[in-house]
Short mmCIF file of N, CA and C in Angstrom, two decimals:
data_model
loop_
_atom_site.label_atom_id
_atom_site.label_comp_id
_atom_site.label_asym_id
_atom_site.label_seq_id
_atom_site.Cartn_x
_atom_site.Cartn_y
_atom_site.Cartn_z
N MET V 1 82.38 96.35 98.74
CA MET V 1 82.42 96.23 97.28
C MET V 1 81.02 96.37 96.72
N ASN V 2 80.85 97.17 95.70
CA ASN V 2 79.57 97.36 95.04
C ASN V 2 79.28 96.13 94.19
N ARG V 3 78.16 95.49 94.45
CA ARG V 3 77.82 94.26 93.73
C ARG V 3 76.58 94.44 92.87
N GLN V 4 76.49 95.56 92.16
CA GLN V 4 75.35 95.82 91.29
C GLN V 4 75.32 94.89 90.10
N VAL V 5 76.46 94.43 89.67
CA VAL V 5 76.53 93.61 88.47
C VAL V 5 77.06 92.23 88.82
N LYS V 6 76.71 91.28 88.01
CA LYS V 6 77.23 89.93 88.19
C LYS V 6 78.66 89.92 87.66
N ARG V 7 79.57 89.48 88.52
CA ARG V 7 80.97 89.43 88.13
C ARG V 7 81.46 88.00 88.19
N THR V 8 82.61 87.82 87.60
CA THR V 8 83.29 86.54 87.70
C THR V 8 83.62 86.32 89.18
N SER V 9 83.61 85.09 89.62
CA SER V 9 83.77 84.78 91.03
C SER V 9 85.10 85.25 91.61
N VAL V 10 85.09 85.44 92.92
CA VAL V 10 86.30 85.82 93.65
C VAL V 10 87.39 84.77 93.42
N ASP V 11 87.00 83.49 93.46
CA ASP V 11 87.98 82.43 93.25
C ASP V 11 88.61 82.52 91.86
N ALA V 12 87.79 82.80 90.86
CA ALA V 12 88.31 82.87 89.49
C ALA V 12 89.28 84.03 89.31
N VAL V 13 88.93 85.20 89.82
CA VAL V 13 89.83 86.35 89.67
C VAL V 13 91.11 86.13 90.47
N ARG V 14 91.01 85.53 91.65
CA ARG V 14 92.19 85.25 92.46
C ARG V 14 93.10 84.24 91.75
N THR V 15 92.51 83.18 91.20
CA THR V 15 93.30 82.16 90.50
C THR V 15 93.99 82.75 89.28
N ALA V 16 93.28 83.57 88.53
CA ALA V 16 93.83 84.11 87.28
C ALA V 16 94.80 85.26 87.49
N THR V 17 94.60 86.06 88.55
CA THR V 17 95.39 87.29 88.69
C THR V 17 96.18 87.39 89.98
N GLY V 18 95.90 86.49 90.93
CA GLY V 18 96.62 86.55 92.19
C GLY V 18 96.00 87.48 93.22
N ARG V 19 94.92 88.18 92.84
CA ARG V 19 94.25 89.10 93.76
C ARG V 19 92.74 88.94 93.64
N GLU V 20 92.04 89.36 94.70
CA GLU V 20 90.57 89.39 94.69
C GLU V 20 90.10 90.77 94.23
N TRP V 21 88.80 90.89 93.97
CA TRP V 21 88.23 92.15 93.48
C TRP V 21 88.58 93.32 94.40
N ASP V 22 88.36 93.16 95.70
CA ASP V 22 88.62 94.25 96.65
C ASP V 22 90.10 94.65 96.66
N GLU V 23 90.97 93.68 96.49
CA GLU V 23 92.40 93.98 96.44
C GLU V 23 92.74 94.79 95.19
N TRP V 24 92.14 94.41 94.05
CA TRP V 24 92.37 95.17 92.82
C TRP V 24 91.84 96.59 92.98
N ASN V 25 90.66 96.74 93.58
CA ASN V 25 90.11 98.08 93.77
C ASN V 25 91.03 98.93 94.63
N ALA V 26 91.56 98.36 95.72
CA ALA V 26 92.47 99.09 96.59
C ALA V 26 93.75 99.49 95.84
N GLU V 27 94.27 98.58 95.05
CA GLU V 27 95.49 98.89 94.30
C GLU V 27 95.23 99.97 93.25
N LEU V 28 94.10 99.89 92.58
CA LEU V 28 93.76 100.91 91.59
C LEU V 28 93.51 102.26 92.26
N ASP V 29 92.88 102.26 93.42
CA ASP V 29 92.71 103.50 94.18
C ASP V 29 94.06 104.12 94.52
N ALA V 30 94.98 103.29 95.00
CA ALA V 30 96.31 103.79 95.38
C ALA V 30 97.04 104.39 94.19
N TRP V 31 96.83 103.84 93.01
CA TRP V 31 97.44 104.34 91.78
C TRP V 31 96.75 105.62 91.31
N GLY V 32 95.51 105.86 91.75
CA GLY V 32 94.76 107.03 91.30
C GLY V 32 93.96 106.78 90.04
N ALA V 33 93.45 105.58 89.90
CA ALA V 33 92.77 105.16 88.67
C ALA V 33 91.53 105.99 88.34
N THR V 34 90.87 106.57 89.35
CA THR V 34 89.67 107.36 89.03
C THR V 34 90.00 108.56 88.16
N GLY V 35 91.26 108.97 88.13
CA GLY V 35 91.68 110.08 87.29
C GLY V 35 92.20 109.67 85.93
N HIS V 36 92.05 108.40 85.60
CA HIS V 36 92.56 107.89 84.33
C HIS V 36 91.41 107.35 83.46
N SER V 37 91.64 107.31 82.17
CA SER V 37 90.65 106.76 81.24
C SER V 37 90.62 105.23 81.35
N HIS V 38 89.58 104.65 80.80
CA HIS V 38 89.45 103.19 80.76
C HIS V 38 90.68 102.58 80.09
N LYS V 39 91.04 103.14 78.96
CA LYS V 39 92.19 102.62 78.20
C LYS V 39 93.48 102.69 79.02
N GLU V 40 93.68 103.78 79.75
CA GLU V 40 94.88 103.94 80.57
C GLU V 40 94.91 102.92 81.72
N ILE V 41 93.75 102.67 82.32
CA ILE V 41 93.69 101.70 83.42
C ILE V 41 94.03 100.30 82.89
N VAL V 42 93.44 99.93 81.78
CA VAL V 42 93.71 98.62 81.18
C VAL V 42 95.20 98.49 80.87
N ALA V 43 95.77 99.52 80.25
CA ALA V 43 97.19 99.48 79.90
C ALA V 43 98.06 99.35 81.15
N TRP V 44 97.73 100.07 82.21
CA TRP V 44 98.49 99.99 83.45
C TRP V 44 98.43 98.58 84.03
N LEU V 45 97.24 98.01 84.06
CA LEU V 45 97.10 96.64 84.59
C LEU V 45 97.94 95.65 83.78
N MET V 46 97.93 95.80 82.48
CA MET V 46 98.69 94.88 81.62
C MET V 46 100.19 95.13 81.73
N ASP V 47 100.60 96.39 81.61
CA ASP V 47 102.02 96.72 81.56
C ASP V 47 102.70 96.68 82.92
N GLU V 48 102.04 97.20 83.93
CA GLU V 48 102.66 97.31 85.25
C GLU V 48 102.37 96.14 86.18
N ARG V 49 101.27 95.46 85.95
CA ARG V 49 100.89 94.36 86.84
C ARG V 49 100.83 93.01 86.15
N GLY V 50 101.11 92.97 84.84
CA GLY V 50 101.18 91.71 84.11
C GLY V 50 99.86 90.98 83.95
N VAL V 51 98.77 91.71 84.00
CA VAL V 51 97.44 91.11 83.86
C VAL V 51 97.14 90.93 82.37
N GLY V 52 96.59 89.78 82.00
CA GLY V 52 96.20 89.55 80.61
C GLY V 52 95.09 90.48 80.17
N SER V 53 94.93 90.64 78.87
CA SER V 53 93.99 91.64 78.34
C SER V 53 92.55 91.40 78.78
N TRP V 54 92.09 90.16 78.77
CA TRP V 54 90.69 89.90 79.17
C TRP V 54 90.48 90.28 80.63
N TRP V 55 91.39 89.85 81.48
CA TRP V 55 91.25 90.17 82.91
C TRP V 55 91.44 91.66 83.16
N ALA V 56 92.32 92.31 82.42
CA ALA V 56 92.50 93.75 82.59
C ALA V 56 91.21 94.50 82.27
N GLN V 57 90.53 94.08 81.21
CA GLN V 57 89.24 94.69 80.87
C GLN V 57 88.22 94.42 81.97
N SER V 58 88.14 93.18 82.43
CA SER V 58 87.16 92.81 83.47
C SER V 58 87.40 93.57 84.76
N ILE V 59 88.65 93.65 85.18
CA ILE V 59 88.98 94.36 86.41
C ILE V 59 88.66 95.84 86.26
N THR V 60 88.98 96.41 85.12
CA THR V 60 88.73 97.84 84.89
C THR V 60 87.24 98.15 84.92
N VAL V 61 86.43 97.37 84.23
CA VAL V 61 84.98 97.61 84.22
C VAL V 61 84.41 97.46 85.62
N ALA V 62 84.80 96.41 86.35
CA ALA V 62 84.30 96.22 87.72
C ALA V 62 84.71 97.39 88.60
N TYR V 63 85.93 97.86 88.46
CA TYR V 63 86.41 99.00 89.23
C TYR V 63 85.60 100.26 88.90
N GLU V 64 85.42 100.53 87.62
CA GLU V 64 84.67 101.72 87.21
C GLU V 64 83.25 101.68 87.75
N GLN V 65 82.63 100.51 87.74
CA GLN V 65 81.28 100.40 88.27
C GLN V 65 81.27 100.58 89.78
N ALA V 66 82.24 99.98 90.46
CA ALA V 66 82.31 100.08 91.92
C ALA V 66 82.55 101.53 92.37
N ARG V 67 83.24 102.30 91.56
CA ARG V 67 83.56 103.68 91.92
C ARG V 67 82.59 104.69 91.31
N GLY V 68 81.52 104.19 90.69
CA GLY V 68 80.50 105.09 90.14
C GLY V 68 80.92 105.80 88.87
N LEU V 69 81.94 105.29 88.20
CA LEU V 69 82.41 105.89 86.95
C LEU V 69 81.61 105.41 85.74
N ARG V 70 80.89 104.33 85.91
CA ARG V 70 80.02 103.83 84.84
C ARG V 70 78.90 103.02 85.48
N SER V 71 77.74 103.09 84.87
CA SER V 71 76.60 102.29 85.30
C SER V 71 76.71 100.92 84.67
N PRO V 72 76.16 99.89 85.31
CA PRO V 72 76.15 98.57 84.66
C PRO V 72 75.51 98.67 83.27
N GLY V 73 76.20 98.14 82.28
CA GLY V 73 75.69 98.16 80.91
C GLY V 73 76.10 99.38 80.12
N SER V 74 76.75 100.35 80.77
CA SER V 74 77.14 101.56 80.04
C SER V 74 78.65 101.68 79.96
N GLY V 75 79.07 102.56 79.08
CA GLY V 75 80.48 102.90 79.01
C GLY V 75 80.74 104.07 79.95
N ARG V 76 81.99 104.50 80.03
CA ARG V 76 82.31 105.64 80.90
C ARG V 76 81.70 106.92 80.40
N ASP V 77 81.29 106.93 79.14
CA ASP V 77 80.62 108.12 78.60
C ASP V 77 79.16 108.19 79.04
N GLY V 78 78.69 107.16 79.77
CA GLY V 78 77.31 107.14 80.25
C GLY V 78 76.32 106.58 79.25
N LEU V 79 76.80 106.24 78.07
CA LEU V 79 75.91 105.69 77.04
C LEU V 79 75.91 104.17 77.11
N PHE V 80 74.84 103.58 76.61
CA PHE V 80 74.64 102.14 76.69
C PHE V 80 74.74 101.49 75.32
N THR V 81 75.16 100.24 75.32
CA THR V 81 75.19 99.41 74.11
C THR V 81 74.50 98.11 74.44
N ILE V 82 73.62 97.68 73.55
CA ILE V 82 72.99 96.36 73.71
C ILE V 82 73.45 95.47 72.57
N SER V 83 73.38 94.17 72.78
CA SER V 83 73.69 93.24 71.71
C SER V 83 72.73 92.08 71.75
N VAL V 84 72.39 91.61 70.58
CA VAL V 84 71.46 90.49 70.39
C VAL V 84 71.99 89.66 69.23
N SER V 85 71.88 88.35 69.34
CA SER V 85 72.31 87.50 68.23
C SER V 85 71.27 86.41 67.99
N LYS V 86 71.34 85.85 66.80
CA LYS V 86 70.43 84.77 66.43
C LYS V 86 71.16 83.83 65.48
N THR V 87 71.06 82.53 65.75
CA THR V 87 71.60 81.51 64.85
C THR V 87 70.49 81.07 63.91
N VAL V 88 70.83 80.98 62.63
CA VAL V 88 69.84 80.65 61.61
C VAL V 88 70.40 79.54 60.72
N ASP V 89 69.55 78.62 60.34
CA ASP V 89 69.97 77.48 59.51
C ASP V 89 69.96 77.84 58.03
N VAL V 90 70.79 78.82 57.67
CA VAL V 90 71.00 79.21 56.27
C VAL V 90 72.46 79.61 56.12
N PRO V 91 73.00 79.55 54.90
CA PRO V 91 74.38 80.01 54.68
C PRO V 91 74.52 81.49 55.02
N VAL V 92 75.72 81.89 55.43
CA VAL V 92 75.96 83.25 55.88
C VAL V 92 75.62 84.29 54.81
N ASP V 93 75.91 84.01 53.54
CA ASP V 93 75.60 84.98 52.48
C ASP V 93 74.11 85.20 52.36
N ASP V 94 73.32 84.13 52.52
CA ASP V 94 71.86 84.27 52.47
C ASP V 94 71.35 85.08 53.64
N LEU V 95 71.92 84.87 54.81
CA LEU V 95 71.51 85.62 55.99
C LEU V 95 71.85 87.11 55.82
N PHE V 96 73.02 87.40 55.32
CA PHE V 96 73.42 88.78 55.07
C PHE V 96 72.44 89.44 54.10
N LYS V 97 72.17 88.79 52.99
CA LYS V 97 71.26 89.36 51.98
C LYS V 97 69.88 89.60 52.56
N ALA V 98 69.36 88.63 53.30
CA ALA V 98 68.02 88.77 53.89
C ALA V 98 67.99 89.94 54.88
N PHE V 99 69.02 90.07 55.71
CA PHE V 99 69.06 91.18 56.66
C PHE V 99 69.06 92.51 55.91
N MET V 100 69.91 92.63 54.91
CA MET V 100 70.03 93.88 54.17
C MET V 100 68.73 94.22 53.44
N GLN V 101 68.06 93.21 52.91
CA GLN V 101 66.81 93.45 52.19
C GLN V 101 65.69 93.89 53.12
N THR V 102 65.76 93.50 54.38
CA THR V 102 64.70 93.85 55.33
C THR V 102 65.13 94.96 56.29
N ALA V 103 66.24 95.62 56.00
CA ALA V 103 66.76 96.64 56.92
C ALA V 103 65.75 97.75 57.16
N GLY V 104 65.04 98.16 56.13
CA GLY V 104 64.02 99.19 56.29
C GLY V 104 64.59 100.59 56.40
N GLU V 105 63.69 101.55 56.51
CA GLU V 105 64.07 102.96 56.50
C GLU V 105 64.74 103.40 57.80
N ALA V 106 64.55 102.67 58.89
CA ALA V 106 65.12 103.06 60.17
C ALA V 106 66.65 102.96 60.15
N LEU V 107 67.18 102.12 59.27
CA LEU V 107 68.62 101.91 59.17
C LEU V 107 69.16 102.58 57.91
N ARG V 108 70.12 103.48 58.08
CA ARG V 108 70.79 104.12 56.95
C ARG V 108 72.21 103.58 56.88
N GLU V 109 72.47 102.82 55.83
CA GLU V 109 73.76 102.14 55.70
C GLU V 109 74.93 103.12 55.64
N ARG V 110 75.95 102.82 56.44
CA ARG V 110 77.20 103.58 56.42
C ARG V 110 78.23 102.83 55.59
N THR V 111 78.37 101.54 55.87
CA THR V 111 79.34 100.71 55.17
C THR V 111 78.95 99.25 55.35
N SER V 112 79.41 98.41 54.45
CA SER V 112 79.16 96.97 54.61
C SER V 112 80.21 96.16 53.87
N GLN V 113 80.40 94.94 54.37
CA GLN V 113 81.24 93.95 53.72
C GLN V 113 80.35 92.72 53.57
N PRO V 114 79.87 92.45 52.36
CA PRO V 114 78.91 91.36 52.16
C PRO V 114 79.34 90.05 52.82
N GLY V 115 78.40 89.46 53.55
CA GLY V 115 78.64 88.21 54.24
C GLY V 115 79.41 88.35 55.54
N ARG V 116 79.85 89.58 55.89
CA ARG V 116 80.66 89.77 57.09
C ARG V 116 80.09 90.79 58.06
N SER V 117 79.80 92.01 57.57
CA SER V 117 79.36 93.05 58.49
C SER V 117 78.63 94.16 57.76
N ALA V 118 77.89 94.94 58.55
CA ALA V 118 77.23 96.14 58.04
C ALA V 118 77.11 97.13 59.20
N ARG V 119 77.31 98.40 58.88
CA ARG V 119 77.19 99.46 59.89
C ARG V 119 76.15 100.46 59.41
N PHE V 120 75.33 100.91 60.38
CA PHE V 120 74.22 101.79 60.04
C PHE V 120 74.12 102.94 61.04
N ASP V 121 73.54 104.04 60.57
CA ASP V 121 73.02 105.06 61.46
C ASP V 121 71.56 104.70 61.69
N TRP V 122 71.09 104.83 62.92
CA TRP V 122 69.69 104.57 63.25
C TRP V 122 68.89 105.82 62.93
N GLU V 123 67.60 105.67 62.77
CA GLU V 123 66.73 106.76 62.36
C GLU V 123 66.74 107.96 63.30
N ASP V 124 67.15 107.79 64.55
CA ASP V 124 67.16 108.91 65.49
C ASP V 124 68.32 109.87 65.24
N GLY V 125 69.28 109.48 64.37
CA GLY V 125 70.39 110.35 64.03
C GLY V 125 71.50 110.40 65.07
N ARG V 126 71.37 109.72 66.20
CA ARG V 126 72.39 109.76 67.23
C ARG V 126 72.95 108.40 67.58
N THR V 127 72.22 107.33 67.32
CA THR V 127 72.71 106.00 67.67
C THR V 127 73.16 105.26 66.42
N ARG V 128 73.97 104.23 66.66
CA ARG V 128 74.51 103.44 65.56
C ARG V 128 74.21 101.97 65.78
N VAL V 129 74.12 101.25 64.67
CA VAL V 129 73.86 99.82 64.70
C VAL V 129 74.96 99.14 63.91
N ASN V 130 75.64 98.19 64.56
CA ASN V 130 76.68 97.40 63.91
C ASN V 130 76.21 95.96 63.87
N VAL V 131 76.30 95.35 62.70
CA VAL V 131 75.80 93.99 62.52
C VAL V 131 76.93 93.12 61.98
N GLY V 132 77.15 92.00 62.65
CA GLY V 132 78.17 91.06 62.20
C GLY V 132 77.53 89.74 61.81
N PHE V 133 78.12 89.09 60.84
CA PHE V 133 77.63 87.81 60.34
C PHE V 133 78.77 86.80 60.40
N ASP V 134 78.46 85.58 60.84
CA ASP V 134 79.50 84.58 60.99
C ASP V 134 78.97 83.22 60.56
N ALA V 135 79.71 82.56 59.67
CA ALA V 135 79.34 81.20 59.24
C ALA V 135 79.65 80.21 60.35
N LYS V 136 78.71 79.33 60.64
CA LYS V 136 78.90 78.29 61.65
C LYS V 136 78.88 76.91 61.00
N GLY V 137 79.05 76.89 59.70
CA GLY V 137 79.02 75.66 58.92
C GLY V 137 78.43 75.98 57.57
N PRO V 138 78.32 74.98 56.68
CA PRO V 138 77.84 75.26 55.32
C PRO V 138 76.39 75.76 55.27
N GLY V 139 75.56 75.37 56.22
CA GLY V 139 74.16 75.78 56.17
C GLY V 139 73.69 76.42 57.46
N LYS V 140 74.60 77.01 58.20
CA LYS V 140 74.24 77.61 59.48
C LYS V 140 75.09 78.85 59.71
N SER V 141 74.45 79.92 60.20
CA SER V 141 75.18 81.16 60.45
C SER V 141 74.54 81.95 61.58
N VAL V 142 75.29 82.94 62.05
CA VAL V 142 74.86 83.79 63.16
C VAL V 142 74.87 85.24 62.71
N VAL V 143 73.83 85.97 63.11
CA VAL V 143 73.80 87.41 62.96
C VAL V 143 73.84 88.01 64.36
N ALA V 144 74.71 89.00 64.56
CA ALA V 144 74.84 89.66 65.86
C ALA V 144 74.69 91.16 65.66
N VAL V 145 73.77 91.75 66.39
CA VAL V 145 73.48 93.18 66.29
C VAL V 145 73.94 93.87 67.57
N ALA V 146 74.69 94.96 67.42
CA ALA V 146 75.05 95.82 68.55
C ALA V 146 74.50 97.21 68.26
N HIS V 147 73.65 97.70 69.15
CA HIS V 147 73.07 99.05 69.01
C HIS V 147 73.75 99.93 70.04
N GLU V 148 74.48 100.95 69.58
CA GLU V 148 75.34 101.78 70.43
C GLU V 148 74.79 103.18 70.63
N ARG V 149 75.31 103.83 71.68
CA ARG V 149 75.03 105.23 72.01
C ARG V 149 73.61 105.44 72.55
N LEU V 150 73.06 104.43 73.17
CA LEU V 150 71.73 104.56 73.77
C LEU V 150 71.86 105.34 75.07
N GLU V 151 70.88 106.18 75.35
CA GLU V 151 71.03 107.16 76.43
C GLU V 151 70.58 106.72 77.81
N SER V 152 69.84 105.64 77.92
CA SER V 152 69.35 105.24 79.24
C SER V 152 69.18 103.73 79.30
N PRO V 153 69.12 103.18 80.52
CA PRO V 153 68.85 101.74 80.64
C PRO V 153 67.49 101.37 80.05
N GLU V 154 66.52 102.28 80.17
CA GLU V 154 65.18 102.01 79.62
C GLU V 154 65.22 101.95 78.10
N GLU V 155 65.92 102.88 77.48
CA GLU V 155 66.06 102.86 76.03
C GLU V 155 66.80 101.60 75.60
N ALA V 156 67.84 101.22 76.35
CA ALA V 156 68.60 100.02 76.03
C ALA V 156 67.70 98.78 76.09
N GLU V 157 66.90 98.65 77.12
CA GLU V 157 65.99 97.49 77.23
C GLU V 157 64.96 97.48 76.11
N ARG V 158 64.43 98.65 75.79
CA ARG V 158 63.44 98.76 74.71
C ARG V 158 64.04 98.32 73.37
N MET V 159 65.26 98.79 73.10
CA MET V 159 65.91 98.45 71.83
C MET V 159 66.32 96.97 71.81
N LYS V 160 66.73 96.44 72.95
CA LYS V 160 67.10 95.03 73.00
C LYS V 160 65.88 94.16 72.68
N ALA V 161 64.74 94.50 73.25
CA ALA V 161 63.51 93.75 72.97
C ALA V 161 63.13 93.87 71.49
N MET V 162 63.26 95.07 70.94
CA MET V 162 62.92 95.28 69.53
C MET V 162 63.83 94.45 68.63
N TRP V 163 65.15 94.44 68.93
CA TRP V 163 66.08 93.67 68.09
C TRP V 163 65.86 92.17 68.23
N ARG V 164 65.54 91.71 69.42
CA ARG V 164 65.22 90.28 69.60
C ARG V 164 64.04 89.89 68.71
N GLU V 165 63.00 90.71 68.75
CA GLU V 165 61.82 90.43 67.94
C GLU V 165 62.15 90.50 66.45
N ARG V 166 62.91 91.49 66.07
CA ARG V 166 63.26 91.66 64.66
C ARG V 166 64.08 90.49 64.13
N LEU V 167 65.06 90.01 64.93
CA LEU V 167 65.86 88.87 64.48
C LEU V 167 65.05 87.57 64.48
N ALA V 168 64.12 87.43 65.42
CA ALA V 168 63.25 86.24 65.43
C ALA V 168 62.36 86.25 64.17
N THR V 169 61.87 87.43 63.79
CA THR V 169 61.05 87.54 62.58
C THR V 169 61.88 87.24 61.34
N LEU V 170 63.12 87.74 61.29
CA LEU V 170 64.01 87.45 60.17
C LEU V 170 64.23 85.95 60.05
N LYS V 171 64.52 85.31 61.17
CA LYS V 171 64.76 83.87 61.18
C LYS V 171 63.53 83.11 60.68
N ALA V 172 62.37 83.50 61.14
CA ALA V 172 61.13 82.81 60.75
C ALA V 172 60.87 82.93 59.25
N HIS V 173 61.30 84.04 58.65
CA HIS V 173 61.05 84.24 57.23
C HIS V 173 62.07 83.57 56.32
N ILE V 174 63.28 83.31 56.82
CA ILE V 174 64.29 82.74 55.91
C ILE V 174 64.71 81.32 56.25
N ALA V 175 64.46 80.89 57.48
CA ALA V 175 64.89 79.52 57.84
C ALA V 175 64.00 78.50 57.14
N PRO V 176 64.62 77.39 56.72
CA PRO V 176 63.85 76.36 56.00
C PRO V 176 62.84 75.67 56.91
#
C-alpha cells in the first residue's frame, strides 16, 4: 500500500466500512476503478457497497493516490487546491467587509453574497479563489480561503504561506 499521505487508521476504516485499505484497493481493482472517474467510484462505493458518503470519498481519494491517479493534495486533474482559515473576534459582516475592502488588485470579484461568500479570479488568469465566512457567535467569525487550480506542490505551498500571512494581517488590522 502506498503510504505517501496520512490516512485514517486501518482500525477506523475497518470499523466504519468492514474492510481495510488494502481490501478496498483490491475490490476497486477488481471492479476496474482505474478506468472510472472519481465521481463514478464514489457512486459505486455508495450504491453497490453501501459505504457512506464521507467514507466513499476517503476510500476513493486513498485509492487514486495509491494507484498514481492523483498526487497528495491534488485532484485527478493534477491541479492543487489549498485552504487556509482564520478565526477573528469580530462579527461576520465586519469580517466580510474588511476582507472585501482589502482584496486588492490581485483578486477580481466574480460573485459574492455579503457576510457569506465571495469568489474571485486570481491575477494570473488561471486560478480561482473562493472565500467563505461563518459566524461563530455574536462577536466571532471565521474566514476560510480556498485557492484552486494551482499547478504544482511548490505553487500550492507558496500560495498557502501567502494566504496565511494575508489572513494574519487582516486579523491584526480588524481584531479589537
